[in-house]
XYZ file of C-alpha atoms in Angstrom:
719
model
C 85.312 -48.205 -6.301
C 85.308 -45.012 -8.235
C 83.307 -42.358 -7.770
C 82.518 -40.252 -11.403
C 79.914 -37.891 -10.376
C 78.259 -36.552 -7.462
C 75.621 -33.572 -7.936
C 73.953 -31.596 -5.578
C 74.584 -34.256 -2.456
C 75.610 -31.736 -0.125
C 75.421 -32.657 3.545
C 74.369 -30.645 6.332
C 77.052 -29.403 8.522
C 76.341 -28.845 12.614
C 79.128 -26.734 14.126
C 79.411 -24.952 16.955
C 79.555 -21.119 16.730
C 79.979 -17.576 18.116
C 79.995 -14.287 16.570
C 81.025 -10.943 17.001
C 78.690 -7.862 16.039
C 79.648 -5.712 13.261
C 77.154 -3.615 11.549
C 74.600 -3.242 8.717
C 75.900 0.574 7.819
C 79.305 -0.375 8.658
C 81.403 -0.005 5.791
C 81.098 -3.573 4.742
C 79.227 -4.974 1.469
C 80.560 -6.614 -1.840
C 83.400 -5.306 -2.413
C 85.264 -2.973 -4.997
C 87.227 -3.918 -8.065
C 89.398 -1.801 -10.226
C 89.175 -3.770 -13.278
C 86.098 -4.561 -15.523
C 85.686 -7.659 -13.952
C 87.005 -9.618 -10.668
C 87.134 -12.657 -12.427
C 87.803 -11.980 -16.314
C 86.990 -14.731 -18.661
C 90.147 -16.984 -19.116
C 91.323 -17.208 -22.510
C 90.977 -20.111 -24.594
C 94.717 -20.964 -23.692
C 94.463 -20.620 -20.010
C 94.123 -23.622 -18.246
C 92.432 -23.687 -14.932
C 93.911 -25.079 -11.924
C 91.260 -27.077 -10.483
C 93.315 -28.718 -7.741
C 93.848 -25.174 -6.359
C 92.228 -23.068 -3.835
C 88.289 -22.622 -3.718
C 87.597 -19.161 -4.958
C 85.758 -16.954 -2.309
C 83.665 -13.666 -3.485
C 83.438 -11.440 -0.691
C 80.218 -9.221 -1.176
C 80.517 -6.375 1.294
C 78.271 -3.922 3.018
C 76.870 -0.625 2.148
C 79.168 2.652 2.240
C 82.505 0.788 2.214
C 86.022 1.802 0.373
C 86.856 -1.558 -0.605
C 90.338 -0.864 -0.724
C 90.556 -0.079 3.036
C 88.990 -3.266 4.642
C 92.263 -3.792 6.590
C 91.622 -0.481 8.353
C 87.722 -0.103 8.320
C 87.150 -3.715 9.359
C 90.200 -5.350 10.777
C 88.822 -8.335 11.976
C 86.838 -9.034 8.765
C 90.062 -8.181 6.869
C 92.190 -10.625 9.099
C 89.762 -13.392 8.999
C 89.990 -13.207 5.344
C 93.642 -13.612 5.298
C 93.832 -16.089 7.627
C 91.307 -17.983 4.981
C 93.692 -17.588 2.539
C 96.631 -19.100 4.678
C 94.725 -22.147 5.102
C 95.819 -22.801 1.514
C 91.744 -24.124 0.909
C 90.627 -20.616 -0.365
C 91.496 -17.752 -2.227
C 89.422 -14.126 -1.826
C 89.153 -13.139 -5.330
C 90.847 -9.678 -5.439
C 92.204 -10.071 -1.778
C 95.910 -8.552 -1.545
C 97.966 -6.822 0.724
C 98.498 -3.513 -1.226
C 95.187 -3.188 -3.667
C 92.316 -5.056 -1.733
C 89.719 -5.295 -4.460
C 86.347 -7.833 -4.565
C 83.281 -7.519 -6.266
C 82.203 -3.884 -7.295
C 79.377 -2.183 -6.460
C 77.720 -0.608 -10.015
C 75.491 2.238 -10.469
C 72.667 2.104 -12.958
C 74.810 2.843 -15.807
C 76.882 -0.301 -15.096
C 79.893 2.033 -13.982
C 81.473 0.965 -11.001
C 80.516 3.614 -8.002
C 82.435 2.139 -4.590
C 83.600 4.467 -2.403
C 87.207 3.785 -3.279
C 86.425 4.888 -7.014
C 84.429 8.093 -5.953
C 80.735 6.669 -5.881
C 78.937 5.714 -2.979
C 77.910 2.187 -3.353
C 74.114 3.080 -2.870
C 72.553 1.871 -6.678
C 69.787 -0.586 -6.361
C 70.358 -4.072 -5.114
C 69.074 -5.514 -8.199
C 72.011 -3.909 -10.470
C 74.258 -5.676 -8.448
C 72.718 -8.707 -8.033
C 72.793 -9.033 -11.942
C 76.708 -8.026 -12.140
C 77.402 -10.932 -9.376
C 75.416 -13.474 -11.448
C 78.327 -12.541 -14.095
C 80.809 -13.074 -11.619
C 79.698 -16.353 -10.546
C 80.292 -17.963 -13.845
C 83.277 -16.237 -14.654
C 85.228 -17.241 -11.534
C 84.054 -20.903 -11.815
C 85.456 -20.956 -15.316
C 88.712 -19.215 -14.330
C 89.353 -21.248 -11.320
C 87.784 -24.348 -12.316
C 86.229 -25.064 -8.899
C 82.691 -23.993 -6.879
C 82.898 -20.714 -5.602
C 81.798 -19.595 -2.176
C 79.594 -16.752 -1.791
C 80.335 -14.626 1.621
C 78.002 -11.746 2.142
C 78.555 -9.270 4.996
C 75.648 -6.963 5.579
C 73.869 -5.615 2.460
C 76.169 -8.325 0.610
C 73.500 -10.646 1.844
C 70.651 -8.943 0.504
C 72.843 -8.934 -2.946
C 73.332 -12.602 -2.675
C 70.059 -13.436 -2.005
C 68.780 -11.632 -5.001
C 71.001 -13.287 -7.246
C 69.979 -16.563 -5.878
C 66.050 -15.512 -6.262
C 66.723 -15.195 -9.952
C 69.504 -17.050 -11.143
C 69.765 -19.774 -8.288
C 68.549 -22.577 -10.688
C 71.078 -21.447 -13.070
C 73.936 -20.766 -11.005
C 73.477 -23.314 -8.279
C 76.004 -26.025 -9.950
C 78.871 -23.290 -9.495
C 78.268 -22.556 -5.880
C 79.810 -24.523 -3.227
C 78.334 -22.738 -0.164
C 77.131 -19.653 1.110
C 77.834 -17.763 4.597
C 75.973 -14.358 5.630
C 77.705 -12.662 8.385
C 75.098 -9.950 9.901
C 73.317 -10.138 6.752
C 69.877 -8.321 5.690
C 67.865 -10.948 5.123
C 64.344 -9.239 5.636
C 65.592 -5.568 6.142
C 66.852 -3.252 8.652
C 64.823 -0.938 10.802
C 67.027 1.725 10.179
C 66.816 2.131 6.294
C 63.434 3.927 6.256
C 64.105 5.932 9.722
C 67.663 7.722 8.613
C 69.161 10.099 10.663
C 66.405 10.600 13.211
C 63.209 9.338 14.248
C 61.327 12.360 13.184
C 62.177 12.011 9.641
C 60.997 8.536 8.815
C 58.368 8.056 11.617
C 55.392 6.794 8.945
C 57.991 4.704 6.714
C 56.577 1.280 8.186
C 52.853 2.641 7.321
C 52.107 3.521 10.902
C 54.104 5.499 13.507
C 57.495 4.486 15.027
C 56.233 4.335 18.495
C 53.243 1.961 17.330
C 55.580 -0.283 15.218
C 57.866 -0.994 18.201
C 54.928 -1.129 21.126
C 52.650 -3.540 18.469
C 55.984 -5.904 18.570
C 57.113 -5.590 22.066
C 54.399 -4.260 23.907
C 54.092 -0.743 25.769
C 57.175 -1.352 27.949
C 58.947 -3.077 25.555
C 58.324 -0.807 22.794
C 59.629 2.446 24.518
C 62.732 0.525 25.285
C 63.397 0.080 21.981
C 62.484 2.759 20.872
C 64.971 4.879 23.077
C 67.804 2.363 22.073
C 67.056 2.747 18.311
C 66.683 6.550 18.305
C 70.156 7.109 19.850
C 71.710 4.312 16.990
C 69.619 6.314 14.399
C 71.089 9.664 15.561
C 74.592 8.421 14.997
C 73.937 7.035 11.789
C 73.092 9.524 9.065
C 72.239 7.987 5.595
C 70.674 9.237 2.580
C 66.858 8.035 2.698
C 66.767 9.005 -1.344
C 69.444 6.414 -2.351
C 68.006 3.566 -4.042
C 70.199 0.667 -1.946
C 68.552 2.419 1.378
C 65.036 2.240 -0.171
C 65.409 -1.496 -1.035
C 66.521 -2.212 2.615
C 63.630 -1.039 4.387
C 61.486 -3.789 5.971
C 58.776 -4.436 3.416
C 60.375 -2.903 0.860
C 59.435 -4.043 -2.887
C 62.957 -5.471 -3.129
C 62.207 -7.812 -0.166
C 58.555 -8.672 -1.122
C 59.692 -9.852 -4.535
C 63.099 -11.488 -3.406
C 61.873 -13.396 -0.472
C 58.998 -14.958 -2.305
C 61.537 -17.343 -3.626
C 63.651 -20.009 -1.614
C 67.061 -20.080 -2.530
C 68.427 -23.234 -3.900
C 68.029 -26.069 -1.598
C 71.284 -27.834 -2.987
C 73.517 -25.285 -1.561
C 74.436 -25.227 2.106
C 74.059 -22.078 4.249
C 75.863 -20.751 7.148
C 74.325 -17.763 8.606
C 76.033 -15.677 11.873
C 73.856 -12.719 13.486
C 73.902 -10.590 16.645
C 71.089 -11.378 19.672
C 71.753 -8.657 22.045
C 68.730 -8.345 24.582
C 68.090 -5.262 26.510
C 66.473 -6.193 29.959
C 64.671 -3.625 32.210
C 63.343 -4.982 35.148
C 61.168 -2.051 37.232
C 61.650 -1.633 40.592
C 59.636 0.508 42.960
C 62.598 2.018 44.910
C 66.043 2.565 43.545
C 68.681 -0.415 44.243
C 66.097 -3.291 42.973
C 64.662 -3.391 46.873
C 61.139 -3.694 45.643
C 60.577 -5.514 42.090
C 56.627 -4.525 40.799
C 57.555 -5.775 37.183
C 59.692 -7.888 35.160
C 59.902 -4.391 32.924
C 61.013 -5.757 29.160
C 63.355 -7.976 27.287
C 63.653 -6.476 24.023
C 66.019 -8.419 21.575
C 67.352 -5.766 19.024
C 69.525 -8.043 17.101
C 72.814 -6.345 16.423
C 71.137 -3.121 17.072
C 70.807 -2.012 13.292
C 69.155 -5.348 11.821
C 66.778 -7.085 14.455
C 66.420 -10.662 14.580
C 63.011 -11.290 12.599
C 62.383 -15.269 11.885
C 64.192 -17.911 10.467
C 62.024 -18.276 7.615
C 63.839 -16.991 4.355
C 60.186 -16.003 2.757
C 59.392 -13.701 5.942
C 59.110 -10.003 5.381
C 58.632 -8.615 9.188
C 57.712 -5.023 9.875
C 61.088 -4.522 11.897
C 63.298 -6.636 9.174
C 65.501 -9.366 10.171
C 68.911 -11.055 9.952
C 68.146 -14.760 10.845
C 67.885 -17.393 8.213
C 67.734 -21.216 8.514
C 67.283 -23.530 5.703
C 67.055 -26.606 4.670
C 70.829 -27.307 3.989
C 72.412 -25.127 6.583
C 72.660 -23.572 9.912
C 72.959 -20.581 11.863
C 74.722 -19.393 15.239
C 73.893 -16.134 17.210
C 76.046 -13.851 19.544
C 73.768 -13.747 22.873
C 74.281 -11.323 25.067
C 71.765 -9.885 28.172
C 72.323 -6.407 28.690
C 70.684 -5.774 32.227
C 69.723 -2.290 33.246
C 67.729 -2.265 36.989
C 65.213 0.772 36.692
C 63.448 2.451 39.301
C 60.008 3.331 38.712
C 60.287 6.954 39.053
C 63.096 6.874 36.731
C 61.173 5.042 34.388
C 58.048 7.304 34.249
C 60.506 10.462 33.921
C 62.301 9.025 30.747
C 62.809 5.364 30.496
C 66.386 5.032 31.221
C 69.407 7.501 30.119
C 71.504 4.356 30.802
C 70.074 3.002 27.823
C 70.694 6.018 25.854
C 74.021 6.150 27.112
C 75.091 2.655 26.360
C 73.828 2.914 22.860
C 75.397 6.002 22.518
C 79.185 4.764 23.175
C 78.772 1.917 20.910
C 77.574 4.130 17.957
C 80.703 6.299 18.971
C 82.963 3.888 18.147
C 82.614 4.633 14.363
C 81.060 1.693 13.133
C 77.669 1.477 11.831
C 76.784 -1.733 12.847
C 76.155 -1.629 16.627
C 80.237 -2.560 17.282
C 80.151 -3.993 20.789
C 81.421 -7.242 19.654
C 84.120 -6.052 17.431
C 86.181 -4.537 20.327
C 85.313 -6.505 23.628
C 83.048 -9.199 22.744
C 85.038 -11.840 21.103
C 83.131 -14.997 23.873
C 79.784 -15.724 23.933
C 77.814 -17.175 26.783
C 75.378 -19.470 24.882
C 74.715 -20.462 21.423
C 71.817 -22.361 20.398
C 71.967 -24.704 17.257
C 68.755 -26.182 16.557
C 67.976 -28.010 19.916
C 71.362 -28.407 21.196
C 73.163 -25.741 23.434
C 76.611 -24.824 23.309
C 78.937 -22.656 25.232
C 81.839 -20.078 25.086
C 83.012 -20.000 21.632
C 84.980 -17.159 19.260
C 83.052 -15.928 16.567
C 85.907 -15.930 14.185
C 87.291 -19.370 15.199
C 83.639 -20.881 14.597
C 83.217 -19.481 11.214
C 86.809 -20.936 10.530
C 85.731 -24.116 11.239
C 82.811 -23.918 9.035
C 85.106 -22.911 6.290
C 87.862 -25.755 7.523
C 84.977 -28.451 7.703
C 83.349 -27.541 4.076
C 86.971 -28.083 2.669
C 87.720 -31.347 4.454
C 84.419 -32.991 3.460
C 84.990 -32.099 -0.135
C 85.625 -35.156 -2.618
C 87.907 -34.272 -5.101
C 86.743 -34.418 -8.822
C 89.095 -36.624 -11.267
C 90.603 -34.057 -12.606
C 91.396 -32.578 -9.621
C 92.778 -35.900 -7.968
C 95.276 -36.263 -10.992
C 96.754 -32.491 -10.110
C 96.928 -33.435 -6.562
C 99.129 -36.124 -7.166
C 100.926 -34.298 -9.833
C 101.697 -31.507 -8.062
C 102.578 -33.429 -4.933
C 105.144 -35.729 -6.875
C 106.340 -32.638 -8.704
C 106.920 -30.785 -5.459
C 108.973 -33.484 -3.953
C 111.058 -33.571 -6.965
C 111.612 -30.042 -7.423
C 112.801 -30.025 -3.773
C 115.624 -32.336 -4.573
C 116.511 -30.075 -7.859
C 116.735 -26.981 -6.416
C 119.267 -28.186 -3.653
C 121.374 -29.452 -6.320
C 122.080 -26.135 -7.499
C 121.722 -24.137 -3.956
C 123.978 -26.351 -2.478
C 126.200 -28.441 -5.191
C 125.478 -31.642 -3.700
C 127.529 -33.269 -6.584
C 129.248 -36.545 -5.176
C 129.461 -39.049 -2.499
C 132.019 -36.239 -0.899
C 128.999 -33.878 -0.882
C 126.001 -35.803 -0.577
C 122.659 -34.333 0.058
C 121.884 -32.951 3.670
C 118.354 -34.449 4.351
C 117.775 -32.275 7.427
C 118.196 -29.197 5.239
C 115.472 -30.524 2.817
C 113.012 -32.179 5.323
C 111.096 -29.128 6.208
C 110.399 -28.303 2.870
C 109.517 -31.920 2.016
C 106.772 -31.688 4.439
C 104.768 -29.317 2.567
C 104.452 -32.201 0.203
C 104.542 -35.589 2.333
C 103.524 -36.848 5.625
C 106.077 -37.074 8.213
C 106.191 -40.867 7.986
C 106.756 -40.677 4.166
C 109.460 -37.822 4.619
C 111.543 -39.646 7.268
C 111.311 -43.206 5.884
C 111.297 -43.115 2.077
C 112.322 -40.001 1.564
C 115.126 -39.784 3.932
C 116.483 -43.101 1.995
C 116.404 -40.963 -1.074
C 118.415 -38.334 0.097
C 121.045 -40.744 1.499
C 121.484 -42.176 -2.071
C 120.752 -38.808 -4.053
C 124.306 -37.251 -5.557
C 123.280 -34.141 -6.666
C 124.524 -32.521 -9.903
C 122.344 -33.992 -12.751
C 119.679 -35.540 -10.115
C 119.521 -39.143 -10.233
C 115.996 -39.512 -11.274
C 116.233 -43.530 -10.612
C 114.595 -42.705 -7.149
C 111.410 -41.197 -8.195
C 108.684 -42.328 -10.478
C 109.161 -41.767 -13.983
C 105.530 -42.188 -15.344
C 103.387 -39.741 -17.499
C 99.929 -39.174 -16.336
C 99.056 -38.401 -19.916
C 99.511 -41.864 -20.626
C 97.641 -43.432 -18.032
C 96.301 -41.974 -14.806
C 93.857 -44.568 -12.856
C 91.796 -43.519 -9.860
C 91.422 -46.479 -7.201
C 90.005 -44.720 -4.287
C 88.539 -41.086 -3.771
C 87.140 -39.429 -0.839
C 87.338 -36.122 1.353
C 90.542 -37.669 2.878
C 92.086 -40.047 1.098
C 93.029 -40.872 -2.686
C 94.645 -44.104 -4.130
C 95.724 -43.793 -7.642
C 97.969 -45.247 -10.115
C 100.162 -44.796 -13.205
C 102.808 -46.747 -15.446
C 106.594 -46.410 -16.246
C 107.593 -47.387 -19.693
C 110.649 -48.574 -20.488
C 113.284 -46.430 -22.189
C 117.085 -46.276 -22.885
C 117.684 -45.136 -19.503
C 115.431 -47.044 -17.072
C 114.159 -50.689 -17.432
C 111.648 -50.595 -14.432
C 108.544 -51.388 -16.362
C 106.209 -50.796 -13.231
C 102.901 -49.364 -12.121
C 103.259 -46.831 -9.438
C 100.671 -46.522 -6.494
C 99.931 -43.084 -5.057
C 98.649 -42.678 -1.727
C 97.516 -39.171 -0.787
C 95.967 -38.285 2.677
C 94.490 -35.224 3.630
C 96.019 -33.335 6.971
C 94.396 -30.361 8.686
C 93.051 -29.337 5.284
C 96.086 -30.008 2.865
C 96.770 -32.597 0.777
C 100.314 -34.874 1.561
C 101.393 -37.898 -0.265
C 101.699 -40.603 2.492
C 103.593 -43.522 0.052
C 104.423 -44.294 -3.213
C 104.821 -47.745 -4.325
C 106.381 -49.515 -7.212
C 104.793 -52.824 -8.568
C 106.757 -54.973 -10.959
C 105.004 -55.745 -14.381
C 105.668 -59.619 -13.614
C 103.294 -59.230 -10.537
C 101.088 -57.044 -12.090
C 101.325 -56.577 -16.079
C 101.097 -53.045 -17.540
C 98.291 -54.388 -20.276
C 99.597 -51.368 -22.518
C 97.000 -50.114 -25.091
C 98.064 -49.011 -28.609
C 96.755 -45.250 -27.515
C 98.711 -45.337 -24.415
C 101.827 -46.543 -26.354
C 101.130 -43.685 -29.278
C 100.717 -40.758 -26.608
C 103.910 -41.871 -24.877
C 105.638 -42.166 -28.414
C 104.007 -38.417 -29.139
C 105.379 -36.994 -25.788
C 108.753 -38.351 -26.901
C 108.608 -36.254 -29.676
C 107.438 -39.422 -32.305
C 104.233 -40.078 -34.360
C 104.189 -43.413 -33.841
C 102.487 -45.791 -36.393
C 100.846 -49.321 -35.579
C 102.167 -51.735 -38.028
C 100.212 -54.702 -36.528
C 98.416 -55.819 -33.290
C 99.484 -59.661 -32.771
C 101.052 -62.307 -30.624
C 104.326 -63.757 -30.093
C 105.243 -66.705 -27.801
C 101.876 -66.437 -26.128
C 102.277 -62.652 -25.199
C 100.263 -59.824 -26.762
C 102.394 -57.271 -28.560
C 102.356 -54.348 -30.992
C 104.720 -53.991 -34.094
C 105.516 -50.114 -34.483
C 107.136 -47.735 -36.806
C 108.869 -44.680 -35.375
C 108.933 -45.507 -32.101
C 110.964 -43.540 -29.605
C 114.429 -44.122 -31.023
C 113.501 -47.089 -33.150
C 112.209 -46.866 -37.036
C 110.588 -50.439 -36.689
C 109.922 -52.502 -33.404
C 107.978 -54.855 -31.288
C 106.556 -53.721 -27.970
C 105.398 -56.065 -25.554
C 101.620 -55.283 -23.961
C 102.466 -56.635 -20.892
C 105.855 -54.804 -19.896
C 106.516 -51.941 -22.690
C 110.035 -53.728 -23.240
C 110.826 -53.939 -26.974
C 112.783 -56.051 -29.456
C 113.502 -56.429 -33.096
C 110.695 -57.738 -34.903
C 110.773 -61.378 -35.204
C 110.633 -62.582 -39.054
C 107.834 -64.918 -38.451
C 105.424 -62.200 -37.383
C 106.739 -59.424 -39.525
C 103.942 -58.450 -41.936
C 104.582 -58.566 -45.655
C 105.735 -55.473 -47.524
C 102.131 -55.479 -49.263
C 100.168 -55.576 -46.155
C 102.459 -53.160 -44.077
C 100.703 -50.155 -46.316
C 97.157 -51.141 -45.064
C 97.383 -52.679 -41.994
C 95.200 -52.062 -39.256
C 94.926 -53.095 -35.782
C 93.094 -56.397 -35.141
C 89.908 -56.749 -33.370
C 89.448 -53.027 -33.688
C 88.111 -51.505 -30.244
C 84.335 -51.086 -30.092
C 82.302 -48.295 -28.330
C 79.256 -49.216 -26.556
C 76.795 -46.704 -25.788
C 74.818 -46.422 -22.454
C 72.003 -43.589 -21.965
C 70.366 -43.402 -18.723
C 67.737 -41.010 -17.695
C 66.321 -40.326 -14.038
C 62.540 -39.975 -14.068
C 60.316 -37.666 -12.055
C 59.524 -40.313 -9.598
C 63.543 -40.362 -8.305
C 64.031 -43.777 -10.250
C 66.470 -44.643 -13.022
C 66.313 -46.147 -16.451
C 68.914 -47.173 -18.830
C 69.175 -48.244 -22.521
C 71.057 -51.463 -21.038
C 68.498 -53.375 -18.978
C 68.771 -53.300 -14.898
C 71.286 -56.391 -14.060
C 72.086 -57.097 -17.524
C 75.711 -57.509 -18.606
C 78.009 -55.842 -21.593
C 80.461 -58.118 -22.645
C 83.392 -56.049 -23.690
C 87.413 -56.862 -24.878
C 90.049 -55.300 -23.790
C 90.250 -51.517 -25.655
C 86.728 -51.658 -25.758
C 84.970 -48.072 -24.273
C 81.502 -47.391 -22.836
C 80.308 -44.115 -23.570
C 77.649 -43.228 -20.631
C 75.244 -40.316 -21.391
C 72.659 -38.777 -19.188
C 69.988 -37.999 -21.745
C 66.940 -36.837 -19.675
C 66.240 -32.855 -19.418
C 65.083 -32.816 -15.889
C 66.481 -30.126 -13.494
C 69.797 -31.449 -12.068
C 69.677 -29.683 -8.739
C 66.790 -31.481 -8.222
C 66.870 -34.399 -9.791
C 70.277 -35.449 -9.192
C 72.320 -38.633 -9.039
C 75.729 -40.194 -8.434
C 77.142 -42.500 -10.822
C 79.747 -45.231 -9.963
C 82.130 -47.856 -11.521
C 83.552 -50.799 -9.943
C 86.782 -53.267 -9.982
C 89.930 -52.313 -11.449
C 89.612 -53.586 -15.094
C 87.997 -50.271 -16.171
C 89.287 -46.646 -16.493
C 88.095 -43.157 -16.495
C 89.343 -41.679 -19.926
C 86.683 -38.673 -20.676
C 85.517 -37.446 -17.132
C 82.108 -35.370 -17.284
C 78.919 -34.564 -15.548
C 76.188 -35.859 -18.040
C 78.667 -37.570 -20.578
C 81.684 -39.667 -19.450
C 83.870 -42.540 -21.305
C 85.451 -45.573 -19.289
C 87.613 -48.111 -21.300
C 88.349 -51.830 -20.548
C 92.000 -52.166 -19.425
C 92.255 -55.692 -18.894
C 90.120 -59.001 -18.440
C 87.716 -59.109 -15.243
C 84.232 -57.959 -13.901
C 83.062 -54.780 -13.509
C 79.774 -52.746 -12.951
C 78.275 -49.547 -13.766
C 76.025 -48.197 -10.811
C 73.724 -45.491 -10.919
C 72.318 -43.852 -7.768
C 69.150 -41.752 -8.212
C 69.044 -38.943 -5.314
C 72.399 -40.372 -4.273
C 70.224 -43.428 -2.831
C 71.454 -46.970 -2.974
C 68.163 -48.307 -2.438
C 67.143 -47.000 -5.953
C 70.824 -48.168 -7.339
C 70.109 -49.530 -11.257
C 72.802 -51.764 -11.691
C 74.610 -52.761 -15.017
C 77.071 -55.373 -14.972
C 80.463 -55.695 -17.606
C 82.421 -58.262 -18.033
C 85.913 -57.913 -20.159
C 87.051 -61.077 -21.902
């Protein structure tokens, strides 16, 4: 069964996680680029490498020099580098010598990152607009959906982009990850360099806001804690971005009204520090008179807030849990036993010392976890509780799981097989020149090439079939007889395509060197997130006829520099043949459809001279049309009745077109065709073409909302 298209059907992933606390005003957000675009529009001659790594647009936090990520945020930088080393992802703009990402812009659309002399503080909406432009450019350049990774204010920029352009851009986005993201605002934004300067920023006194949230004791605790952070985090209260980041700002009131697209998975990582102050009459906890306060302060700069993406609380928030996604919290209880006398006098100098030490670390997000909190005691995911995890290990698992759960597209499938095959062949060719393996006396040494072959093949395939090839492969010209000599441009048929396995086939033509005339079956599997070949198998035409079409013969000839002309399609001794002019190395020849074998044209089927100039293929192929729609009640309908049958002959094609105008994000579908008598000749989302290659039954199944209970099935019979 072949999956043609699967639109917006993304499974929610439950993964255990851990968190490290970094900071909102830590130099981190989308990222600075030194050129006009991080993803320049490819030229018309550019071919997207759709089998390559998935692009990540990293959107950093405020006041960050994007060329110094390795020194300013070493753990984040190391994580991004490790992501690239998996081979599944490419962080756009990331390099050892010139780190650059999505750049902040000022109101005049000039780059204004710290690295370029700016201050990274224009309105968030300005950068949301620019991010919108870059998403489509990256999709076009890489040929794959992009991942958005927002740190701190970067999350606010991503939320703004999704609120404004989510319906348009959802089809270009694979998933979204937030790390300490500002989802509902940060209390620090309106406070600035001290409590006094922004005391009325919440619409009431600062003290009253915390007292309302946490009670008298908790409010006092929170006040002392955050005041120390604020004193160590001077910011420009007049900067547009700072005003946008304040809780209940116009930005959040507007942006958070709109839920992000439901078709995209979201993964949110945030801090969850709790300050605990049991109050005792006597020092040492000899007489406890109150539980005191348990004050959740998030990561210190962004308070927890609520899970609901549309909320806008008085104190802001970093939590975010949506329909397709999960969130993980770094949880830490910081317990200070406080005597009644100490509390009445000044609450707790310990709290001020504690927060002061955190802030003095040089980061603007409470960096307690950055240096010494790689582990967490408890994480909650839904109703499940998991223990002892590492933040970056958990995030890596999320990214790896997303990669491993992705079914490659038809184009990606072809490129995966092509690149793996080419990698194996190239490995042998490279060693020809390097080691001069030329004859029986100087044969190839398998142990020398085995490590490189394992980049393209499983251990079993390497140590069996490829080792046999090595023992017989004399270097010096290279004997291609041991490798598939097929051409995917002539025929490439996908038989199975899942996140973990691919089975596809192609064909070998007879030529002056080879006479195999085989169908070559390839099986590739995904191991640790990486595709490798598990086998290739040759099936002789006598066991499985090639059943060549005229189009395939013409394509093969063209690839070898000949503009072949069809003189006549006929039969000879009960076998289908093509009479062709200007074929590879032949001016006039008969080609057997079952095998690609060729021979002189027998006189009894030779067309007359008069008919040669006007001859056309007999039984010209017919293109059938199947137009289908998805209705607003989630059902499918088509121009061919449900359960009806289309009768075709070999060579005929079916053009399948989705014609309704409904939103593809909300009214998605999956379309399949089965059997091995049809092949995909033109892939596409709303329009694709399949062709009958041999006799037998097949079908087209349309699954509205990817539900088998809603299947609309059209039967096919190829005669």
